[in-house]
Coordinates of C-alpha atoms and ligand atoms in Angstrom, one line a residue:
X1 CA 0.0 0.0 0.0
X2 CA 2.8 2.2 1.0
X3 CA 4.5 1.6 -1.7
X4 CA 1.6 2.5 -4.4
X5 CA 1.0 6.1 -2.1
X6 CA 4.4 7.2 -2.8
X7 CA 4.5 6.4 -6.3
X8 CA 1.5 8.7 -6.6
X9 CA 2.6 11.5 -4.4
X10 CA 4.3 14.9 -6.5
X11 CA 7.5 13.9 -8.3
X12 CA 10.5 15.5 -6.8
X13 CA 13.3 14.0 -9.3
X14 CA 16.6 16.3 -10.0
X15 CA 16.1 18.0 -6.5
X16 CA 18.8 18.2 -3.5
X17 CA 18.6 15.8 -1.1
X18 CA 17.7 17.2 2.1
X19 CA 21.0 16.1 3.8
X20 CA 22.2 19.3 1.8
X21 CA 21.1 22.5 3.5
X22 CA 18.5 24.6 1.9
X23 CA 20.1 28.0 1.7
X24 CA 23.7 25.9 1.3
X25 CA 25.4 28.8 -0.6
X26 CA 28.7 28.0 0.0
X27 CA 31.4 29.5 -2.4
X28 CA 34.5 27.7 -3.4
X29 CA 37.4 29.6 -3.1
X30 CA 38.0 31.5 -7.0
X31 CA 40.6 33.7 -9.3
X32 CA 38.7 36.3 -11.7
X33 CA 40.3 37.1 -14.7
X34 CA 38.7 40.3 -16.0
X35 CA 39.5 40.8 -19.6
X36 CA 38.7 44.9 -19.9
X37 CA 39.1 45.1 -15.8
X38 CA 39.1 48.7 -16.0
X39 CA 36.3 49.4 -18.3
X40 CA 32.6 50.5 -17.9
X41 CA 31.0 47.4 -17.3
X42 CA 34.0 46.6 -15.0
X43 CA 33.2 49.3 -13.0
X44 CA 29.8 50.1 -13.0
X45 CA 28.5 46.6 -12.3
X46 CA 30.8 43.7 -11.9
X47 CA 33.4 45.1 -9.5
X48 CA 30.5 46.8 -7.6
X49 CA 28.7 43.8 -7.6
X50 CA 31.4 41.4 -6.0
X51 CA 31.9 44.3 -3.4
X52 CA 28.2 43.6 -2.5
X53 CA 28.8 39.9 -2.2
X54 CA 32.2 40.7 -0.1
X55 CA 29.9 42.7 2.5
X56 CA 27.0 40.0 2.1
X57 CA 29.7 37.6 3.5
X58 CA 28.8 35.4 0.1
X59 CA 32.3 35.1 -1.0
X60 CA 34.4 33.0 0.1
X61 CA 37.9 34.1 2.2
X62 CA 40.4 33.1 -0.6
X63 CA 39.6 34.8 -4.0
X64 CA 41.8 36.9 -6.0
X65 CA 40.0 39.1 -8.9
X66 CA 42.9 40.8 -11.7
X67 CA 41.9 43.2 -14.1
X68 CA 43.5 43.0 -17.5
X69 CA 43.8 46.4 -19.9
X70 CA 45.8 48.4 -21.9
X71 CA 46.5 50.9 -19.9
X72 CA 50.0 50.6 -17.7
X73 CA 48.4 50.9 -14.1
X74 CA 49.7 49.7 -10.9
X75 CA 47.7 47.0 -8.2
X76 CA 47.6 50.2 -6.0
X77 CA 46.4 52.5 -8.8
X78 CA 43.7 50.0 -9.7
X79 CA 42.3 49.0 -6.2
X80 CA 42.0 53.5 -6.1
X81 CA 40.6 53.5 -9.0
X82 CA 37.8 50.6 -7.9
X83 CA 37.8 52.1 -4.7
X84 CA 35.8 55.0 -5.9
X85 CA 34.1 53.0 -9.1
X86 CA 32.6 51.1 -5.5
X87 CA 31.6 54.7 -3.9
X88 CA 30.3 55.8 -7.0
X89 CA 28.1 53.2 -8.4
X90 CA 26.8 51.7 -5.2
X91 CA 27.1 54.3 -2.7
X92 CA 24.7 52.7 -0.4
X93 CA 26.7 49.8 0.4
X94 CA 30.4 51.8 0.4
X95 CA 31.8 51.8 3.4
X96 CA 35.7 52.8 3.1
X97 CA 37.0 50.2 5.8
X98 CA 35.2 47.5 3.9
X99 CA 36.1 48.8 0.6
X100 CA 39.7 48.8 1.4
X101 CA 39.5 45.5 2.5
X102 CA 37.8 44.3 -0.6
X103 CA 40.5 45.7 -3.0
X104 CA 43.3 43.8 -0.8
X105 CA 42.5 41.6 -3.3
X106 CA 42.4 43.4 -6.2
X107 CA 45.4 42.9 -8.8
X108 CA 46.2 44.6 -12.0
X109 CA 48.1 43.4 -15.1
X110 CA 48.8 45.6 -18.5
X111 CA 48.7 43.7 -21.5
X112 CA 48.0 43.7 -25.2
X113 CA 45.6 41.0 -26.1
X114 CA 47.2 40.9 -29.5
X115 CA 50.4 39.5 -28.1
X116 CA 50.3 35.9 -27.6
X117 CA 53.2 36.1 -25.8
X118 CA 51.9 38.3 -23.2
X119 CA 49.6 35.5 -22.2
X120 CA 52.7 33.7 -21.4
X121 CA 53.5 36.8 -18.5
X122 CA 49.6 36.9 -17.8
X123 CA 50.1 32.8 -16.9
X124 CA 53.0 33.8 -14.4
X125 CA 51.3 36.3 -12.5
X126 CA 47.8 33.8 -12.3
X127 CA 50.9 31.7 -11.0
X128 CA 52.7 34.5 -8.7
X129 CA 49.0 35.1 -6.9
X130 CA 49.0 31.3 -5.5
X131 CA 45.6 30.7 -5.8
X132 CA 46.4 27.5 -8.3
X133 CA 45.3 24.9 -5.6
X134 CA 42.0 26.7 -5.9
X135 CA 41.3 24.9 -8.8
X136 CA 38.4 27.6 -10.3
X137 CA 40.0 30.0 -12.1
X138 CA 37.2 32.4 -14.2
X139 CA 38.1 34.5 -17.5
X140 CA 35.7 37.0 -18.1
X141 CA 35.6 39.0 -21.3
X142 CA 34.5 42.2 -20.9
X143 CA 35.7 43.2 -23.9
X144 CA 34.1 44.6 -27.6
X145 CA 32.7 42.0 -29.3
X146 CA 35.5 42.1 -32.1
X147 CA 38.7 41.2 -29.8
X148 CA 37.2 38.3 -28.6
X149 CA 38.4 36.3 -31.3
X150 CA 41.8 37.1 -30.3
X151 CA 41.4 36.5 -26.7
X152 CA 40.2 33.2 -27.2
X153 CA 42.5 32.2 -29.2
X154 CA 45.6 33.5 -27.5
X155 CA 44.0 32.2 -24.1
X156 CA 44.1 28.6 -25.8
X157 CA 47.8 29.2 -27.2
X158 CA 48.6 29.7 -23.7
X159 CA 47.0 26.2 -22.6
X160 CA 44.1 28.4 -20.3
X161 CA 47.2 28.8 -18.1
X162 CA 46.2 26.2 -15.7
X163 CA 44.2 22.8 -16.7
X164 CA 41.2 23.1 -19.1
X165 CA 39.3 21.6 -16.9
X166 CA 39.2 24.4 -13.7
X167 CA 38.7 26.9 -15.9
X168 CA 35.7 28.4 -17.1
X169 CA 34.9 31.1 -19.7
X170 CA 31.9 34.5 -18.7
X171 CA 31.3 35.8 -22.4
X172 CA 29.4 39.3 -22.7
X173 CA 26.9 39.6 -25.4
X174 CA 26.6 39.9 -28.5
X175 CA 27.8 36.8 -29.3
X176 CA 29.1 37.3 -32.9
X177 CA 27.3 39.9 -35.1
X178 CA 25.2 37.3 -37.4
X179 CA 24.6 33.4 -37.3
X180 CA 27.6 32.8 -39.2
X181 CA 30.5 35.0 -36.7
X182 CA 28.6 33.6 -34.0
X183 CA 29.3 30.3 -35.0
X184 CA 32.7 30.9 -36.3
X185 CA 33.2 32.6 -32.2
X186 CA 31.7 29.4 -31.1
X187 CA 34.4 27.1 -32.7
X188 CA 36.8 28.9 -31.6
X189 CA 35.7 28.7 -28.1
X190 CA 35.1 25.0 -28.2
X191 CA 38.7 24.4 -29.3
X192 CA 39.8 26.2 -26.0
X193 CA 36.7 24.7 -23.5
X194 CA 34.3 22.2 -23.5
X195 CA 30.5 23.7 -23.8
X196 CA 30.0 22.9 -19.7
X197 CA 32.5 25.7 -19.1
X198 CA 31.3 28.4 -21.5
X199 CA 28.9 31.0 -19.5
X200 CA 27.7 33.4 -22.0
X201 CA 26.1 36.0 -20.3
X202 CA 22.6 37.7 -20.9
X203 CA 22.2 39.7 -17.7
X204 CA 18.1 39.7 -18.5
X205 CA 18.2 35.9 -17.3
X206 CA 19.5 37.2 -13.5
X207 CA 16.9 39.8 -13.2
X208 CA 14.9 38.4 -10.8
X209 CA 11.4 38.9 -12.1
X210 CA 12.3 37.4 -15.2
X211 CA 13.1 34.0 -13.3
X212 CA 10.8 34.5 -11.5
X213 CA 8.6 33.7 -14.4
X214 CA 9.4 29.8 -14.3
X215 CA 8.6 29.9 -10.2
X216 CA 5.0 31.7 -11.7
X217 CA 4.4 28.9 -14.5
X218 CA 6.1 25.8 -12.7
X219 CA 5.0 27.0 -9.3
X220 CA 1.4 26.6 -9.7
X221 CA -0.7 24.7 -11.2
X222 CA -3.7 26.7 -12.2
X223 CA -2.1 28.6 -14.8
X224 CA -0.3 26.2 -17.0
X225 CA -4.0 24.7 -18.2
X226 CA -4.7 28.1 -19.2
X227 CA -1.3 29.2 -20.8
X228 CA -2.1 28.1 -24.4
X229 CA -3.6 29.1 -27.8
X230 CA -7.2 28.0 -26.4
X231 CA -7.1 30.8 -23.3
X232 CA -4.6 33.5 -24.7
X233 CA -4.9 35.9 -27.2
X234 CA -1.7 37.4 -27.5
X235 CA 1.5 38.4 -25.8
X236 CA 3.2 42.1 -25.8
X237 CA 7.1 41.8 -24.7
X238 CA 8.5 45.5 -24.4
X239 CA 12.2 46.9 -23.4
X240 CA 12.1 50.5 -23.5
X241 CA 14.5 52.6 -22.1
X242 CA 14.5 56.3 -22.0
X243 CA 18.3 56.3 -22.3
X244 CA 19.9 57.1 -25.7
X245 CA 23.0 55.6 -26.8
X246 CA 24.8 57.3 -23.9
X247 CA 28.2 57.5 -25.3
X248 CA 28.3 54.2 -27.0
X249 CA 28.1 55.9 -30.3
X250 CA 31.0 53.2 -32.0
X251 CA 29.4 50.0 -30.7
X252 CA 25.7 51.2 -31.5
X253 CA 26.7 52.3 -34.6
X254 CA 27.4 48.2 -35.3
X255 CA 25.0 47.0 -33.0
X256 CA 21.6 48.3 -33.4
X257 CA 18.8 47.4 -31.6
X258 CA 18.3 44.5 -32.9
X259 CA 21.8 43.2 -31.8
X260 CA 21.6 45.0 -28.6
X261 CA 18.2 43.9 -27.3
X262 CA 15.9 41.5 -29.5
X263 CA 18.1 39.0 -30.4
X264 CA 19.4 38.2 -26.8
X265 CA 17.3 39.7 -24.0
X266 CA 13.7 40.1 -25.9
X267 CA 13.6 36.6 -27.3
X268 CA 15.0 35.1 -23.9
X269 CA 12.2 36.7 -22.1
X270 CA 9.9 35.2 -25.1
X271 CA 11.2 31.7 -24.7
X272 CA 10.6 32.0 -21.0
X273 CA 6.9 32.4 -21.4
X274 CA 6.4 30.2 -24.3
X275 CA 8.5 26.8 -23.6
X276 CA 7.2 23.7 -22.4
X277 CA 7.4 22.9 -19.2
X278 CA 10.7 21.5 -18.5
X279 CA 11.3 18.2 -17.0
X280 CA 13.3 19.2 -13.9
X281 CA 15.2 22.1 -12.7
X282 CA 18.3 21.7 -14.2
X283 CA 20.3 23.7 -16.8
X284 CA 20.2 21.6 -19.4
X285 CA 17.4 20.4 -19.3
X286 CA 15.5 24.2 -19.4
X287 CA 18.1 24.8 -22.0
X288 CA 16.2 22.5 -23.9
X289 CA 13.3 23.6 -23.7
X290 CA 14.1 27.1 -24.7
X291 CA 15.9 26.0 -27.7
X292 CA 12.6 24.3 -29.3
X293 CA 10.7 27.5 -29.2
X294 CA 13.5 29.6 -31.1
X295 CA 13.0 26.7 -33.5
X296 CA 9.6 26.9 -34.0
X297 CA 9.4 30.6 -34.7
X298 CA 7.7 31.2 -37.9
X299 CA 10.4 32.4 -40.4
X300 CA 8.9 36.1 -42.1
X301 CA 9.6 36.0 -45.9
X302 CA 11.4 38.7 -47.1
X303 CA 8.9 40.5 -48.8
X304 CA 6.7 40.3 -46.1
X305 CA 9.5 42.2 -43.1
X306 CA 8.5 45.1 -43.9
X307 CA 5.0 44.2 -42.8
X308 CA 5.5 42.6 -40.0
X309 CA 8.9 44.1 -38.7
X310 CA 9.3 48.0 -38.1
X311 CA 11.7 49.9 -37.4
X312 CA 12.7 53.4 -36.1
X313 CA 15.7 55.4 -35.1
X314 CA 14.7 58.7 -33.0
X315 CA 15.0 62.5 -33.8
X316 CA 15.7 65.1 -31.5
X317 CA 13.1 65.4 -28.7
X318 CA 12.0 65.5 -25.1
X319 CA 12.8 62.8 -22.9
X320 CA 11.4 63.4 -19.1
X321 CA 11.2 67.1 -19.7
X322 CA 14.8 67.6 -20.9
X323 CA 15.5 68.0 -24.9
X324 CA 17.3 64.8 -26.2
X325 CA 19.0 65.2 -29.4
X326 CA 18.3 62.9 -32.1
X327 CA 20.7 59.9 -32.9
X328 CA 22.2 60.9 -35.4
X329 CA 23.6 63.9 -33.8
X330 CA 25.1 61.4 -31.0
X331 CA 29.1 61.4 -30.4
X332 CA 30.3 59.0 -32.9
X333 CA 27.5 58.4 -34.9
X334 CA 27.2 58.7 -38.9
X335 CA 25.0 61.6 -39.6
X336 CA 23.2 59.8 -42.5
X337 CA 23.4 56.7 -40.2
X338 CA 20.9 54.2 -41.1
X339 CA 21.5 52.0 -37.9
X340 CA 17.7 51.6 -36.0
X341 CA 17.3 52.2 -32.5
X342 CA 13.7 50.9 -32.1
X343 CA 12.3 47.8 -33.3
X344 CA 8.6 46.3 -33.3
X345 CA 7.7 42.8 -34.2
X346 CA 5.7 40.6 -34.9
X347 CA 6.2 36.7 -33.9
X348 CA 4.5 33.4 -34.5
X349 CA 5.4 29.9 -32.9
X350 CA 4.2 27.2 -34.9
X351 CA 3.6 24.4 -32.0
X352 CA 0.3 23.1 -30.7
X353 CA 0.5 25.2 -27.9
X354 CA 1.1 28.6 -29.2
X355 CA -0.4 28.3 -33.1
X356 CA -2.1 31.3 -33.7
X357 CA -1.3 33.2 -31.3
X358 CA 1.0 36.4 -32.0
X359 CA 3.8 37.3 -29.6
X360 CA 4.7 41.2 -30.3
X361 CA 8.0 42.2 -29.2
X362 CA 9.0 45.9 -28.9
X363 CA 12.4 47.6 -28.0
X364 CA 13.6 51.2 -28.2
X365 CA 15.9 53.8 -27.0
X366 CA 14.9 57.3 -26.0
X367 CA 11.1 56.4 -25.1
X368 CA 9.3 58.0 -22.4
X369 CA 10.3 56.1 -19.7
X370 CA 12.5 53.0 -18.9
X371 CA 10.0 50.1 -18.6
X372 CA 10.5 46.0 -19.1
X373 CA 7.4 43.8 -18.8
X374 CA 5.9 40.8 -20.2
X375 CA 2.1 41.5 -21.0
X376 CA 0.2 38.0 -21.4
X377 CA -3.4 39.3 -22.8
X378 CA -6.3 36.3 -22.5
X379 CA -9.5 36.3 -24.9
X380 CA -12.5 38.3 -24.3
X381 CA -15.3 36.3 -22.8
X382 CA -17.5 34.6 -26.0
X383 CA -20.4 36.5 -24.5
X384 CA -20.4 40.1 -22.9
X385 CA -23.3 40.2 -20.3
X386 CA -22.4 42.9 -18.7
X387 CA -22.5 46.5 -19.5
X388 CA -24.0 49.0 -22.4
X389 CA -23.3 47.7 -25.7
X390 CA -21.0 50.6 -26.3
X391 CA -18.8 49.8 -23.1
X392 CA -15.3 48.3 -23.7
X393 CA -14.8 45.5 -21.3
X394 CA -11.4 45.0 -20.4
X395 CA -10.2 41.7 -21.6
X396 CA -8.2 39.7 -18.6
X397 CA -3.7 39.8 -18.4
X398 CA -1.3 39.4 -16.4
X399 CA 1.4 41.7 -16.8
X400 CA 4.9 41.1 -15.1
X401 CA 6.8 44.1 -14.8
X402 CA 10.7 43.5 -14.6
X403 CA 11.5 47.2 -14.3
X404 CA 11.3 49.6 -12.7
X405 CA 9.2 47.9 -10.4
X406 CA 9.1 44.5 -10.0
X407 CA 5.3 43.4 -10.0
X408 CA 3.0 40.8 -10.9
X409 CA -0.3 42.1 -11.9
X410 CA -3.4 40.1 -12.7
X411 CA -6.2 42.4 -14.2
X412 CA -10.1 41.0 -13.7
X413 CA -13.4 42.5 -14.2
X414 CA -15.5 43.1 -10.9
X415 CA -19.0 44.7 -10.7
X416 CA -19.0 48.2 -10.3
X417 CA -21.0 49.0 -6.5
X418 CA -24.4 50.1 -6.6
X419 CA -26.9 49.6 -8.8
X420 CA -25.5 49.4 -12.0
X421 CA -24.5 46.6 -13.6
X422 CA -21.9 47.7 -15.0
X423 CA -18.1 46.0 -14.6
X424 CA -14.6 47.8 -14.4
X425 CA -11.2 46.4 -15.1
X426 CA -9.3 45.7 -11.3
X427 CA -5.6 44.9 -11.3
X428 CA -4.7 42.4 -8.0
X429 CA -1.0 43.4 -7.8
X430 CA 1.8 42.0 -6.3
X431 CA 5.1 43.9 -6.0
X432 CA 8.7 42.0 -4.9
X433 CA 10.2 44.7 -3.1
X434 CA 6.9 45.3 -0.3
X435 CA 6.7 41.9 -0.1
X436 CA 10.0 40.6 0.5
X437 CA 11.2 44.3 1.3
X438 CA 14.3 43.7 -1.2
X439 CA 15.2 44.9 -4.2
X440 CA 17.4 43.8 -6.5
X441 CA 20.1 46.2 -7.4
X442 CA 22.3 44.4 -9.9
X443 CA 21.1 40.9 -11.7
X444 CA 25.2 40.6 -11.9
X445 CA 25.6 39.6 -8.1
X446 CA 23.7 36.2 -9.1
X447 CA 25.1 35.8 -12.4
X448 CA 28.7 36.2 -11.0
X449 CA 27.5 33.7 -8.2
X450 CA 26.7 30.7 -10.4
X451 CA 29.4 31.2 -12.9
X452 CA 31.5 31.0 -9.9
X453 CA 29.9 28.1 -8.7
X454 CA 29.3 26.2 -12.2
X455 CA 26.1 26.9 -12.7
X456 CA 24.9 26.9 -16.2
X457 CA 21.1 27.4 -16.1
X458 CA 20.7 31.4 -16.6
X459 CA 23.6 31.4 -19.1
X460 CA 22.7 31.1 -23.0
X461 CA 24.0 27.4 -25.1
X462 CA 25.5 27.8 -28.1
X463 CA 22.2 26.2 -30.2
X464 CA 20.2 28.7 -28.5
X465 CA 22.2 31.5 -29.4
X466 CA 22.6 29.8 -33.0
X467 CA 18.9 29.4 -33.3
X468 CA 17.7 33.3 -32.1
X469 CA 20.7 34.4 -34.9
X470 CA 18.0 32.5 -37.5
X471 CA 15.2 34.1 -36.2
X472 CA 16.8 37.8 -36.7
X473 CA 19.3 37.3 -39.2
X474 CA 17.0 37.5 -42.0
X475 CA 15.5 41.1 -40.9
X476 CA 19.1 42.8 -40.2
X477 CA 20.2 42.1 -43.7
X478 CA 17.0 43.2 -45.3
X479 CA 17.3 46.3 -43.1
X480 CA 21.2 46.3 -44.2
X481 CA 20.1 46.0 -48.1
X482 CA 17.4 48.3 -47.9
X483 CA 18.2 51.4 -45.6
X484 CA 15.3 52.9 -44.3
X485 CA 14.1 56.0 -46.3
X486 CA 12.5 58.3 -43.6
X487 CA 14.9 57.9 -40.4
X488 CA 14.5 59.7 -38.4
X489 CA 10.8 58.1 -37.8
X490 CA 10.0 58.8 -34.2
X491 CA 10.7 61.6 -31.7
X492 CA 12.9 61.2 -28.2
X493 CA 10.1 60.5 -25.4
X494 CA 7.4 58.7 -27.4
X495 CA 6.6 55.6 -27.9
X496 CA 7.9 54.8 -31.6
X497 CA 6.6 55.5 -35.0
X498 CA 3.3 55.1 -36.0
X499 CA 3.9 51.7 -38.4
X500 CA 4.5 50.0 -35.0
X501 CA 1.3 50.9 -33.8
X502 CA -0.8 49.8 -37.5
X503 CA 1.1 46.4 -36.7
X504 CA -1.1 45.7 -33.8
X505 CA -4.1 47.8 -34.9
X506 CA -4.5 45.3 -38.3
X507 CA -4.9 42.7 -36.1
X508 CA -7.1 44.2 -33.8
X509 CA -4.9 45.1 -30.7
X510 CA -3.4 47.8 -29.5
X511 CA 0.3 48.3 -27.5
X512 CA -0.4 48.7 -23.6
X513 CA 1.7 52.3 -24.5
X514 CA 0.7 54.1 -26.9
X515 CA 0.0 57.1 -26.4
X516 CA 2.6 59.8 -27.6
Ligands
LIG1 C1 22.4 46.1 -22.6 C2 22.4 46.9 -23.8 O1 22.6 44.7 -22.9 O2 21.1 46.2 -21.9 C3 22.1 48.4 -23.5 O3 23.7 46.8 -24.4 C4 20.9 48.5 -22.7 O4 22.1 49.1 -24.7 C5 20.8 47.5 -21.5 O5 20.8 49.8 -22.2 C6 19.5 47.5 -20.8 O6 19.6 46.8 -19.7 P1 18.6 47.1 -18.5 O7 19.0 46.1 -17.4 O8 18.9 48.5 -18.0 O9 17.2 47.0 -19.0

């Protein structure tokens, strides 16, 4: 009898055994290698961010973190230099004592990528900082997308400096520029390390709202029945930043948005609502998963892109009361550049569970505010009892909100009180931050974490990244071959040009923000 109960209770397979503590987050001890250690990203995010985890007591004692660059520098100018990249960027947590304790272990090296036998000096000094019987030794490029190539290479000249097999490899997007470079990247990284040691980073993945979005659909069970062409109607997935290109003029120039947001953190966030449900919790095995919906995405013809795909690059404007100037007045931009900085989309998934049912995706720089959120719209009712026949009912969604706010919002139709029978559109919200009463400052701190600790699931595998190159591919060459004739199409501070909004108006729907 026994027996037969626990064959029927809920499946628990690929789980820790409870001999292992819950919260066990113990840290082995590391050495960062941090290719572009004195760069932006270096110093607005990942040195910040292991500052955090110092004070957070979630690092271990022995780690030792060296910064790689150009520039000559000494360990002492670098550590000053971090010291106040720490104070500046997270000044909350900067405490000087704590700070200068953190830097101790700080180390600098100068070097010129393009020299393979500086990898030989950049061997010794991994070597001179002792840490080689703490067998997890971390490279990460932080480094424009063109010298990694090099790196990798040179790195694997140099035999990783230490055994292949204790080292591991944190790439920053974009991976390549197209399906073929990322490919050709790819190779070369697999000659140097095996796939189980190649973290390529999407930061979107550490956010926590946007994992949270497995615990929402895997969680519980009375959504998944409902989480399919029969119930939904469509889905809206919008980055929009109010930023401009900052001063990123040279990379923007070659990224576009495209490059920059939809083919990495847009279609992540798509293949997070629309996979199956995996079969356990486990990298690979959600990898999976995601890698089927990027294959199942409806190629566009050519000649219909222009239908279904728009794009825009903003003129001068006003951004949060403050005149922006258009793009291609930006430092370092072409002034004829034809290089778009807001895209709107159109996608269809061609499985049972999705067939019909559109996912929109929509990215752009320079809109009215900064706001991330995955809108999941449900069909009307096939009756509308309620109401005048001239009232719009409110058709039911649940909107989670990455940023600013992290939220989880289900919108319902209750009766209005009194003796009307009319109903009105309610939204049952649930926010992270007055619930848990944290917020999360930095999806870096977690990535950082499980690269340390080898853990692959929130970093992107190679035939995922291969797969959302053929889903874009196709509309960045069109756009290449056939530059768009009236850029600039949409003003700084609105929401894009008006072809994004016909897209959803010919199929009867309409962009949650819209209005200019
Ligand atoms: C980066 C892009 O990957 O993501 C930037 O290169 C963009 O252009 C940024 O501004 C947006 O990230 P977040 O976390 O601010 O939404």
């Amino acid at each position: 009898m026994a027996k037969i109960r626990d064959f029927h209770t809920l499946q628990k397979r690929f789980l820790t055994p409870c001999d292992v503590a819950a919260e066990d987050d113990t840290v082995d001890p590391f050495t960062l290698v941090i290719f572009g250690g004195g760069g932006d990203l270096s110093q607005r995010k990942l040195i910040p961010s292991l500052y955090h985890l110092f004070i957070e007591n979630k690092l271990p004692d022995d780690f030792a973190i060296l910064g790689l660059g150009r520039r000559e520098k000494t360990d002492e100018q670098f550590q000053a230099m971090m010291m106040e990249a720490i104070r500046d960027f997270i000044p909350k947590y900067y405490e000087e004592k704590k700070a200068a304790a953190f830097v101790e272990q700080l180390h600098y090296l100068s070097m010129d990528v393009n020299n393979p036998e500086a990898f030989q000096t950049l061997c010794h000094r991994i070597k001179d900082l002792n840490t080689a019987e703490w067998g997890n030794l971390l490279y990460y490029l932080s480094v424009p997308p063109e010298i990694l190539p090099v790196i990798v290479k040179n790195l694997n000249g140099a035999g990783l400096c230490r055994d292949s097999a204790e080292s591991k490899i944190i790439v920053e997007k974009p991976f390549g520029r197209d399906r073929e470079s990322g490919n050709e990247l790819n190779r070369l990284l697999l000659e140097a390390f095996e796939e189980k040691q190649i973290y390529r980073i999407d930061h979107y993945l550490g956010k926590e709202t946007v994992q949270n979005l497995l615990f929402f659909r895997f969680g519980n069970s009375i959504f998944e029945p409902m989480w399919n062409r029969r119930y939904v109607d469509h889905v809206q997935i919008m980055v929009a930043e109010d930023l401009g290109i900052e001063q990123r003029g040279n990379f923007y120039e070659q990224a576009g948005v495209i490059r920059d947001i939809v083919q990495n953190h847009a279609l992540q966030l798509l293949a997070l609502v629309a996979m199956e449900p995996p079969v356990g919790f486990d990298a690979d095995l959600i990898r999976d998963e995601k890698v089927k919906v990027y294959r199942t995405i409806r190629p566009v013809p050519k000649n219909e892109i222009d239908k279904y795909m728009i794009r825009g690059q903003y003129g001068a404007g006003t951004v949060r009361d403050k005149a922006a100037q258009g793009y291609r007045e930006e430092e370092s931009v072409d002034p004829q550049s034809n290089t778009p900085t807001y895209f709107a989309g159109k996608f269809m998934i061609d499985n049972w569970r999705w067939s019909g049912v559109p996912f929109y995706i929509r990215s752009g720089k320079r809109m009215p505010r900064r706001q991330s959120e995955i809108y999941v719209q449900f069909h009307q009712p096939p009756l509308q009892l309620f109401g005048r026949i001239c009232d719009e009912i409110e058709p039911n969604a649940l909107i989670f909100s990455i940023q600013p706010d992290e939220e989880l919002t289900m919108r319902m139709n209750v009766k209005i009180p009194g003796m009307t029978n009319r109903p009105q559109a309610v939204d049952m919200d649930f926010n992270y931050e007055d619930a848990f009463q944290v917020k999360q400052d930095t999806p870096y701190e977690r990535l950082l974490i499980d690269a340390i600790r080898g853990d692959l699931t929130l970093f992107a595998r190679q035939d995922a990244v291969e797969a959302m190159w053929g889903v874009v591919d196709p509309i960045i060459k069109w756009w290449d071959d056939h530059p768009a004739k009236d850029f600039p199409n949409y003003k700084a501070g609105t929401w894009g040009p008006k072809a994004a909004d016909k897209l959803l108006e010919q199929d009867g729907h309409r962009w949650r923000f819209h209005k200019q």
